[in-house]
Coordinates of C-alpha atoms in Angstrom, one line a residue:
X44 CA -66.4 -201.3 158.6
X45 CA -69.9 -202.4 159.5
X46 CA -72.6 -200.0 160.7
X47 CA -72.4 -201.5 164.1
X48 CA -68.7 -200.6 164.3
X49 CA -69.4 -197.1 163.2
X50 CA -72.1 -196.6 165.8
X51 CA -70.1 -198.2 168.7
X52 CA -66.5 -197.2 168.2
X53 CA -65.8 -197.6 172.0
X54 CA -66.5 -201.3 171.8
X55 CA -63.5 -202.0 169.7
X56 CA -60.8 -200.0 171.3
X57 CA -59.6 -199.7 174.9
X58 CA -57.6 -196.9 176.4
X59 CA -54.6 -197.0 178.7
X60 CA -52.6 -194.5 180.6
X61 CA -49.7 -192.7 179.0
X62 CA -47.6 -192.5 182.2
X63 CA -44.1 -192.4 183.4
X64 CA -42.7 -195.6 184.7
X65 CA -41.7 -195.3 188.3
X66 CA -38.1 -196.3 189.1
X67 CA -38.1 -199.0 191.7
X68 CA -35.0 -199.1 193.9
X69 CA -32.9 -202.2 193.7
X70 CA -33.5 -204.5 196.6
X71 CA -29.8 -204.5 197.4
X72 CA -30.2 -200.9 198.4
X73 CA -32.3 -201.8 201.3
X74 CA -30.4 -201.0 204.6
X75 CA -29.5 -203.7 207.0
X76 CA -31.6 -202.2 209.7
X77 CA -34.7 -202.6 207.5
X78 CA -36.6 -204.2 210.5
X79 CA -36.8 -200.8 212.3
X80 CA -40.4 -199.8 211.9
X81 CA -42.0 -196.4 211.8
X82 CA -45.0 -195.4 213.8
X83 CA -47.2 -195.0 210.7
X84 CA -49.5 -197.9 209.7
X85 CA -48.5 -199.8 206.5
X86 CA -51.5 -198.2 204.8
X87 CA -50.3 -194.7 205.6
X88 CA -46.6 -195.5 205.1
X89 CA -46.8 -197.4 201.8
X90 CA -50.1 -196.3 200.2
X91 CA -50.6 -192.8 201.6
X92 CA -53.9 -193.9 203.2
X93 CA -55.4 -194.2 199.7
X94 CA -55.8 -197.1 197.3
X95 CA -54.7 -200.6 198.0
X96 CA -54.5 -203.3 195.3
X97 CA -56.0 -206.7 195.4
X98 CA -52.4 -208.0 195.1
X99 CA -51.5 -206.0 198.3
X100 CA -53.9 -208.3 200.1
X101 CA -53.3 -211.6 198.3
X102 CA -49.4 -211.4 198.2
X103 CA -49.3 -211.5 202.1
X104 CA -50.5 -215.2 201.9
X105 CA -47.0 -216.2 200.7
X106 CA -45.0 -214.4 203.5
X107 CA -46.2 -211.3 205.2
X108 CA -42.7 -210.3 206.3
X109 CA -41.2 -210.7 202.8
X110 CA -43.9 -208.5 201.3
X111 CA -43.4 -206.0 204.1
X112 CA -39.8 -205.7 203.2
X113 CA -40.6 -205.3 199.5
X114 CA -42.9 -202.5 200.4
X115 CA -40.1 -200.8 202.3
X116 CA -37.8 -201.4 199.4
X117 CA -40.2 -199.6 197.0
X118 CA -41.6 -202.7 195.4
X119 CA -40.4 -205.8 193.6
X120 CA -37.7 -205.5 190.9
X121 CA -39.1 -206.8 187.6
X122 CA -37.7 -210.2 186.8
X123 CA -37.5 -211.8 183.4
X124 CA -40.4 -214.1 184.3
X125 CA -42.5 -211.2 185.3
X126 CA -41.7 -209.4 182.0
X127 CA -42.6 -212.5 180.0
X128 CA -45.8 -212.9 182.0
X129 CA -46.8 -209.3 181.2
X130 CA -46.1 -209.8 177.5
X131 CA -48.4 -212.9 177.5
X132 CA -51.1 -210.9 179.2
X133 CA -50.9 -208.1 176.7
X134 CA -51.1 -210.6 173.8
X135 CA -54.2 -212.1 175.2
X136 CA -55.8 -208.7 175.7
X137 CA -55.0 -207.6 172.1
X138 CA -56.8 -210.7 170.9
X139 CA -60.0 -209.2 172.2
X140 CA -59.6 -205.5 171.4
X141 CA -57.2 -202.7 170.4
X142 CA -55.5 -200.6 173.0
X143 CA -54.8 -196.9 172.4
X144 CA -52.6 -194.7 174.6
X145 CA -53.8 -191.2 175.5
X146 CA -52.1 -188.6 177.7
X147 CA -53.4 -187.7 181.2
X148 CA -53.1 -184.4 182.9
X149 CA -54.9 -184.8 186.2
X150 CA -55.6 -187.6 188.7
X151 CA -59.2 -187.3 187.6
X152 CA -58.1 -188.2 184.1
X153 CA -56.4 -191.3 185.5
X154 CA -59.5 -192.5 187.3
X155 CA -61.6 -191.5 184.3
X156 CA -59.7 -193.9 182.1
X157 CA -60.2 -196.7 184.7
X158 CA -63.9 -196.1 184.9
X159 CA -64.1 -195.9 181.1
X160 CA -62.3 -199.2 180.7
X161 CA -64.6 -200.7 183.3
X162 CA -67.7 -199.7 181.3
X163 CA -66.0 -200.9 178.1
X164 CA -65.3 -204.2 179.7
X165 CA -68.9 -204.8 180.7
X166 CA -70.1 -203.9 177.2
X167 CA -67.5 -206.3 175.7
X168 CA -68.8 -209.0 178.0
X169 CA -72.2 -208.9 176.3
X170 CA -70.8 -208.4 172.7
X171 CA -68.0 -211.0 172.8
X172 CA -69.2 -213.1 175.8
X173 CA -65.7 -212.4 177.3
X174 CA -63.8 -209.5 178.6
X175 CA -60.1 -209.1 179.7
X176 CA -58.3 -206.8 182.1
X177 CA -61.5 -205.5 183.8
X178 CA -60.9 -202.8 186.4
X179 CA -62.7 -203.5 189.7
X180 CA -62.9 -201.7 193.0
X181 CA -64.6 -201.5 196.4
X182 CA -64.0 -201.3 200.2
X183 CA -62.7 -203.9 202.6
X184 CA -63.3 -202.9 206.2
X185 CA -63.1 -199.2 205.2
X186 CA -60.0 -199.6 203.0
X187 CA -60.4 -198.8 199.3
X188 CA -59.2 -201.7 197.1
X189 CA -58.6 -201.6 193.3
X190 CA -57.7 -204.5 191.1
X191 CA -57.9 -205.7 187.5
X192 CA -59.5 -209.1 186.7
X193 CA -57.7 -211.0 184.0
X194 CA -60.8 -212.4 182.4
X195 CA -64.5 -212.9 182.9
X196 CA -66.3 -215.2 180.5
X197 CA -70.0 -215.7 180.0
X198 CA -70.7 -219.4 179.4
X199 CA -73.0 -222.2 180.5
X200 CA -71.8 -224.3 183.5
X201 CA -74.8 -226.2 184.7
X202 CA -77.7 -227.5 182.7
X203 CA -80.4 -226.6 185.2
X204 CA -80.0 -222.8 185.1
X205 CA -81.6 -220.5 182.7
X206 CA -78.8 -218.0 182.1
X207 CA -75.1 -218.3 181.5
X208 CA -72.6 -218.1 184.4
X209 CA -70.0 -215.4 184.7
X210 CA -66.7 -217.2 185.2
X211 CA -63.8 -215.2 186.8
X212 CA -60.4 -216.5 185.9
X213 CA -56.8 -215.5 186.3
X214 CA -53.9 -216.3 183.9
X215 CA -50.6 -217.5 185.4
X216 CA -47.4 -218.4 183.5
X217 CA -45.2 -221.4 184.2
X218 CA -41.6 -222.3 183.3
X219 CA -42.6 -226.0 183.5
X220 CA -44.8 -227.5 180.8
X221 CA -47.5 -228.8 183.1
X222 CA -50.0 -227.3 185.6
X223 CA -49.4 -227.5 189.4
X224 CA -51.0 -230.0 191.7
X225 CA -52.8 -227.4 193.7
X226 CA -53.7 -223.7 193.5
X227 CA -51.5 -221.6 195.9
X228 CA -53.4 -219.8 198.7
X229 CA -52.3 -216.4 197.4
X230 CA -53.9 -217.1 194.0
X231 CA -57.1 -218.4 195.7
X232 CA -57.4 -215.2 197.8
X233 CA -56.7 -213.0 194.8
X234 CA -59.5 -214.6 192.8
X235 CA -61.9 -214.7 195.7
X236 CA -61.4 -211.0 196.4
X237 CA -62.0 -210.3 192.7
X238 CA -65.3 -212.1 193.0
X239 CA -66.2 -210.3 196.2
X240 CA -65.6 -206.8 194.7
X241 CA -67.3 -207.7 191.4
X242 CA -70.4 -209.0 193.1
X243 CA -70.6 -206.0 195.4
X244 CA -70.6 -203.7 192.3
X245 CA -73.4 -205.8 190.8
X246 CA -75.4 -205.4 194.0
X247 CA -74.8 -201.6 193.9
X248 CA -73.7 -201.5 197.5
X249 CA -70.8 -199.1 197.0
X250 CA -70.7 -195.3 197.9
X251 CA -69.3 -193.3 195.0
X252 CA -68.9 -190.2 197.1
X253 CA -66.8 -192.1 199.7
X254 CA -64.6 -193.3 196.9
X255 CA -64.1 -189.7 195.6
X256 CA -63.3 -188.5 199.1
X257 CA -60.9 -191.4 199.9
X258 CA -58.9 -190.8 196.7
X259 CA -59.1 -187.0 197.0
X260 CA -60.8 -186.6 193.6
X261 CA -63.0 -183.8 192.4
X262 CA -66.0 -185.6 190.7
X263 CA -67.1 -182.4 188.9
X264 CA -63.8 -181.5 187.3
X265 CA -64.1 -182.0 183.6
X266 CA -61.5 -184.4 182.0
X267 CA -58.7 -183.0 179.9
X268 CA -59.5 -182.5 176.2
X269 CA -58.4 -185.9 174.8
X270 CA -60.3 -188.0 177.3
X271 CA -63.3 -185.6 177.3
X272 CA -63.7 -186.0 173.6
X273 CA -63.7 -189.8 173.9
X274 CA -66.2 -189.8 176.7
X275 CA -68.5 -187.4 174.9
X276 CA -68.5 -189.4 171.7
X277 CA -69.2 -192.6 173.7
X278 CA -71.8 -191.5 176.1
X279 CA -73.2 -188.0 175.6
X280 CA -76.0 -189.0 173.3
X281 CA -76.8 -192.3 175.1
X282 CA -76.9 -190.8 178.6
X283 CA -78.1 -187.2 178.5
X284 CA -77.8 -184.1 176.4
X285 CA -76.3 -182.2 179.3
X286 CA -73.8 -184.9 180.0
X287 CA -70.5 -183.4 181.2
X288 CA -67.3 -185.5 180.9
X289 CA -66.4 -185.9 184.6
X290 CA -66.1 -188.6 187.2
X291 CA -69.6 -188.0 188.6
X292 CA -71.3 -188.7 185.4
X293 CA -69.0 -191.5 184.3
X294 CA -69.7 -193.2 187.7
X295 CA -73.4 -193.1 186.8
X296 CA -72.7 -195.0 183.6
X297 CA -70.7 -197.5 185.7
X298 CA -73.7 -198.1 188.0
X299 CA -76.0 -198.5 185.0
X300 CA -73.6 -200.9 183.4
X301 CA -73.5 -203.2 186.4
X302 CA -77.3 -203.1 186.5
X303 CA -77.2 -205.3 183.4
X304 CA -75.1 -208.1 184.8
X305 CA -75.5 -210.6 187.6
X306 CA -73.3 -212.1 190.4
X307 CA -70.4 -214.2 189.2
X308 CA -70.1 -218.0 189.5
X309 CA -68.9 -219.6 192.8
X310 CA -66.5 -221.7 190.7
X311 CA -63.2 -219.8 190.0
X312 CA -60.6 -220.6 187.4
X313 CA -56.8 -220.4 187.2
X314 CA -55.6 -220.8 183.6
X315 CA -51.9 -221.7 183.0
X316 CA -49.7 -220.7 180.0
X317 CA -46.3 -222.1 179.2
X318 CA -43.9 -219.2 179.6
X319 CA -41.7 -220.2 176.7
X320 CA -44.3 -219.9 173.9
X321 CA -47.6 -218.8 175.6
X322 CA -49.3 -222.1 174.8
X323 CA -52.2 -223.2 177.0
X324 CA -51.4 -225.8 179.7
X325 CA -54.9 -226.2 181.0
X326 CA -56.9 -224.8 184.0
X327 CA -57.6 -225.7 187.6
X328 CA -60.8 -224.8 189.4
X329 CA -61.8 -224.3 193.0
X330 CA -64.9 -223.1 194.9
X331 CA -65.4 -219.7 196.4
X332 CA -65.2 -219.9 200.2
X333 CA -66.7 -216.8 201.8
X334 CA -65.8 -217.7 205.3
X335 CA -62.2 -218.4 204.4
X336 CA -61.9 -215.1 202.6
X337 CA -63.5 -213.1 205.4
X338 CA -61.1 -214.7 208.0
X339 CA -58.1 -213.9 205.7
X340 CA -59.2 -210.3 205.1
X341 CA -59.8 -209.8 208.8
X342 CA -56.3 -210.8 209.5
X343 CA -54.7 -208.8 206.6
X344 CA -56.7 -205.7 207.4
X345 CA -55.2 -205.6 210.8
X346 CA -51.7 -205.6 209.2
X347 CA -52.6 -202.8 206.8
X348 CA -54.2 -200.7 209.6
X349 CA -51.1 -201.2 211.8
X350 CA -53.0 -203.2 214.5
X351 CA -50.4 -206.0 214.3
X352 CA -46.9 -206.6 213.0
X353 CA -46.2 -208.7 209.9
X354 CA -45.5 -212.4 210.5
X355 CA -43.1 -214.7 208.9
X356 CA -43.9 -218.2 207.6
X357 CA -44.6 -221.1 210.0
X358 CA -41.8 -223.7 210.4
X359 CA -43.3 -226.1 207.9
X360 CA -43.0 -223.4 205.2
X361 CA -39.4 -222.5 206.1
X362 CA -38.4 -223.7 202.6
X363 CA -39.7 -220.4 201.3
X364 CA -36.7 -218.7 203.0
X365 CA -34.2 -220.4 200.8
X366 CA -34.6 -218.0 197.8
X367 CA -35.7 -215.0 199.8
X368 CA -33.4 -212.0 199.2
X369 CA -34.2 -210.6 202.7
X370 CA -33.3 -213.8 204.5
X371 CA -30.0 -212.5 206.0
X372 CA -31.8 -209.5 207.7
X373 CA -35.2 -211.2 208.3
X374 CA -36.2 -210.5 211.9
X375 CA -38.6 -213.5 212.0
X376 CA -36.1 -215.9 210.6
X377 CA -33.2 -214.8 212.9
X378 CA -35.5 -215.1 215.9
X379 CA -36.5 -218.7 214.8
X380 CA -32.9 -219.6 214.4
X381 CA -32.2 -218.2 217.9
X382 CA -35.2 -220.2 219.4
X383 CA -33.9 -223.4 217.8
X384 CA -30.4 -222.9 219.2
X385 CA -31.9 -222.2 222.7
X386 CA -34.0 -225.4 222.4
X387 CA -31.0 -227.4 221.4
X388 CA -29.0 -226.1 224.5
X389 CA -32.0 -226.8 226.8
X390 CA -32.2 -230.4 225.5
X391 CA -28.5 -231.0 226.0
X392 CA -28.8 -229.7 229.6
X393 CA -31.7 -232.0 230.3
X394 CA -29.9 -235.1 228.8
X395 CA -26.5 -234.0 230.2
X396 CA -25.2 -234.3 226.6
X397 CA -26.0 -238.0 226.4
X398 CA -27.3 -239.3 223.1
X399 CA -30.9 -240.4 222.8
X400 CA -31.6 -244.1 223.5
X401 CA -34.0 -246.3 221.6
X402 CA -35.3 -249.9 221.9
X403 CA -34.0 -252.5 219.5

């Protein structure tokens, strides 16, 4: 082991939660009257008015109503494709650093690990010019949002700039051995929201006390023994002699860490891996569109706050309903079928049942 490794042990191992896996109800258990809505907003009903994920926003771009039904059902049931995708993500992360599990005893421990891994990720970015599974957070119209960026890589993009660009990318797996023709809107919004949250942390525009209050966290409660020892070894000497292992002090380290980096590149990357063997299929790139993201977030925030009901897909995207497990009870779909039948009857009444004529 080199002297550098001895002095900076936290650079070479990353910690994860030792937690119980929540049992998600099978979607077949969802009652047929699933469309009956409660008075609570989706944010209150499904997330207890606390943290939303980046995926909670981006997944609505596929079909709001389908995602709403999944929320009611308790979440998606893990498929084989999802399991394989997770395994590929884990292999990619282990190529960059070790992962060690430690127990957690309080919710402050859980968020302490998230902040620790965020600091670790920024340090790794400067040492290895790349970091994976970087925790990220912030507020969107007053709603707290948390996410994990697949990868940020520091590399030159343009010849006329003096410093390297920070490229945010997301890894997707495919059953077909070629990349798609276009990037789906849900993936675009996912990556654009990652960039927005990352850049806001870089700018230091977040309010840490608001975060603690929103998540009902005690910033001065010391971490449990296992996590406290890790935090003390990593930061006590570097930060301050009176450093106490708690969220308040760890957040200060987060702020200092983001003071070293700069805003991410406007070019975003989606990298594709072949599901069968994890081989690389190539990447697609697209430009960050702030106006498009803001308009999308404005719409989805209204859903989460309960200011509007979820919507189904437009008629041109009705093909999505073919494989949807909620199709038989989907309020939106049943209404569209009813409208179509009414239009057919109205047309027959107008034409008196006569066939349409055309010129030869």
